[in-house]
C-alpha positions as CSV (number, residue, x, y, z in Angstrom):
1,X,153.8,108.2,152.4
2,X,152.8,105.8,149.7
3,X,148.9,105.2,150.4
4,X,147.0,108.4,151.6
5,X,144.1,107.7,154.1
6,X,142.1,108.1,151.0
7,X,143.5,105.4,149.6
8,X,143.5,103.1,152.7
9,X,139.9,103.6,153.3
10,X,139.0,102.9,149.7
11,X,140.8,99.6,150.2
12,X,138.8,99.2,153.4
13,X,135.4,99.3,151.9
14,X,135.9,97.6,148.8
15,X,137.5,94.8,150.9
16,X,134.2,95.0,152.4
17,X,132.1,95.0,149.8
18,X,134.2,91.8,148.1
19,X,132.5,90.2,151.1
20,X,128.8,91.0,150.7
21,X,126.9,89.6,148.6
22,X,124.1,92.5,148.4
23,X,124.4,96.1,148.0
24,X,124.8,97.7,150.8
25,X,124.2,101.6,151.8
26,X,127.0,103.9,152.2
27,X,125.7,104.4,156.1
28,X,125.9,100.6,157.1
29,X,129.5,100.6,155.1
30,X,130.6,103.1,157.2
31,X,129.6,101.8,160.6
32,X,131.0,98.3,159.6
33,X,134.6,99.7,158.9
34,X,134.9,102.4,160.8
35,X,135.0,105.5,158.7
36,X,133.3,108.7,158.7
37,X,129.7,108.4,156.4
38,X,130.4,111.5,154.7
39,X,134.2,110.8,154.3
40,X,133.0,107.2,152.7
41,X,130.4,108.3,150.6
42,X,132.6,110.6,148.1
43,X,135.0,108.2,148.1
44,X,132.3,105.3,146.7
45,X,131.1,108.6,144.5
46,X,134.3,108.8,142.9
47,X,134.6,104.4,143.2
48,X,131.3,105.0,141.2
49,X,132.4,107.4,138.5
50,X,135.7,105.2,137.8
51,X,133.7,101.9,137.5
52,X,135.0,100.2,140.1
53,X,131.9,100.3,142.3
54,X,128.2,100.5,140.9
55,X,125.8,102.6,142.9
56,X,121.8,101.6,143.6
57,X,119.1,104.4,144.1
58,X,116.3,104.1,146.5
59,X,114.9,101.8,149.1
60,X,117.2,99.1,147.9
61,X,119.8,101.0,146.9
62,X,123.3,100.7,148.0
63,X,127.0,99.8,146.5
64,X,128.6,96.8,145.5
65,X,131.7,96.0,143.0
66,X,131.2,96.9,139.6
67,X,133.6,93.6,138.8
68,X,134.5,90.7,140.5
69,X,137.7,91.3,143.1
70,X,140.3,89.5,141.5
71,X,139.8,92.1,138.1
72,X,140.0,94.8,140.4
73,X,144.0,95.8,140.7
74,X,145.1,97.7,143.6
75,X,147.1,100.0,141.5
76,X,143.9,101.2,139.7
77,X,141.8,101.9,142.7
78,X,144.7,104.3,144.1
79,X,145.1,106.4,140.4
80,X,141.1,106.5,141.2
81,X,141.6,108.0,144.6
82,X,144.2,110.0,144.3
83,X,143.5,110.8,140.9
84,X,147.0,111.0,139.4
85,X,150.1,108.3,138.9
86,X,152.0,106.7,141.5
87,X,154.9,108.0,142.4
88,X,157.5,107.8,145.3
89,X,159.0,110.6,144.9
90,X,158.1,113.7,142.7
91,X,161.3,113.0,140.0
92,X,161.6,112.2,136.7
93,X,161.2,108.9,135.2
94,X,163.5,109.6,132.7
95,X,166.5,111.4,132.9
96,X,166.0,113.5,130.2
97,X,162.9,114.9,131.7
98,X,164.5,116.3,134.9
99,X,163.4,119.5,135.9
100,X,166.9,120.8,136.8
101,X,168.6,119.2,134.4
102,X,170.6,117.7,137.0
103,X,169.6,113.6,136.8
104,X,172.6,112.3,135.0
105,X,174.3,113.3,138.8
106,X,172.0,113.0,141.1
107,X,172.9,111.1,143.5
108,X,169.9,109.3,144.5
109,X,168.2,109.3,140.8
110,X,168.9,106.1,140.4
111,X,168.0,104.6,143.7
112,X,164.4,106.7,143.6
113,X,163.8,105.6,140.3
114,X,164.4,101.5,140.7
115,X,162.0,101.5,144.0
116,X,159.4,103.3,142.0
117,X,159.5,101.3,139.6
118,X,159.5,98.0,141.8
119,X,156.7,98.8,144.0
120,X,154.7,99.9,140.7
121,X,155.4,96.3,139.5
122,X,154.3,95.0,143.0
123,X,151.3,96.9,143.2
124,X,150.0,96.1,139.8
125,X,150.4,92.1,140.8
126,X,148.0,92.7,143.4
127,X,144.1,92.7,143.2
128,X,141.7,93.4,145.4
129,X,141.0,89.5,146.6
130,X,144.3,89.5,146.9
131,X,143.9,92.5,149.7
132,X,140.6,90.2,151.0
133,X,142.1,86.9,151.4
134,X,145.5,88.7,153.3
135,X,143.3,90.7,155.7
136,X,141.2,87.0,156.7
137,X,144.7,85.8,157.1
């Protein structure tokens, strides 16, 4: 798998929150995607940390994006979920740094290493208005 649910519901609620013009508590976020509150609100924690959401205190308080969607790339706010670089398949990217040694015949090297590197390129095209104008499609 690709996306973990992490990552889908982060793409849920910032799609969200590209919508809002306010802040908006983590509570009412929840209920208007669908997600568990709890679940949600260390995933806007973390949002928060990266700089991809701001967080409010207080009365008022709340999240919204920290930029504006088309700045936001999808490819950053998965290495903020999941905290680590994408990857298909756990392989090298180069042959030379193959675990076993064994890339140069490896069969499916090659093939594992051009769809990574495709769907990086994909991925990094892509923004988050990008993910809110598809999902009003």
């Amino acid at each position: 798998m690709i996306f973990t649910r992490s990552t889908g519901y982060a793409l849920l609620a910032l799609a969200e929150l590209a919508t809002l013009k306010e802040a908006i508590d983590s509570n009412h976020l929840s209920q208007n995607i669908g997600i568990s509150k709890y679940f949600l609100a260390k995933l806007l924690q973390n949002l928060s940390k990266k700089g991809i959401v701001k967080s409010f205190k207080g009365v008022n308080g709340g999240f919204i994006l920290a930029k504006k969607p088309e700045e936001i790339k999808v490819i950053d706010i998965f290495k903020c979920v999941e905290d680590k670089d994408f990857l298909v398949y756990e392989c090298a990217q180069n042959e030379s740094d193959c675990p076993n040694d064994k890339a140069s015949v490896c069969s499916i090297w090659p093939f594992l290493n051009l769809l990574e590197d495709n769907i990086l390129k994909y991925l990094e095209k892509f923004t988050l208005e990008d993910v809110v104008r598809m999902r009003n499609c």
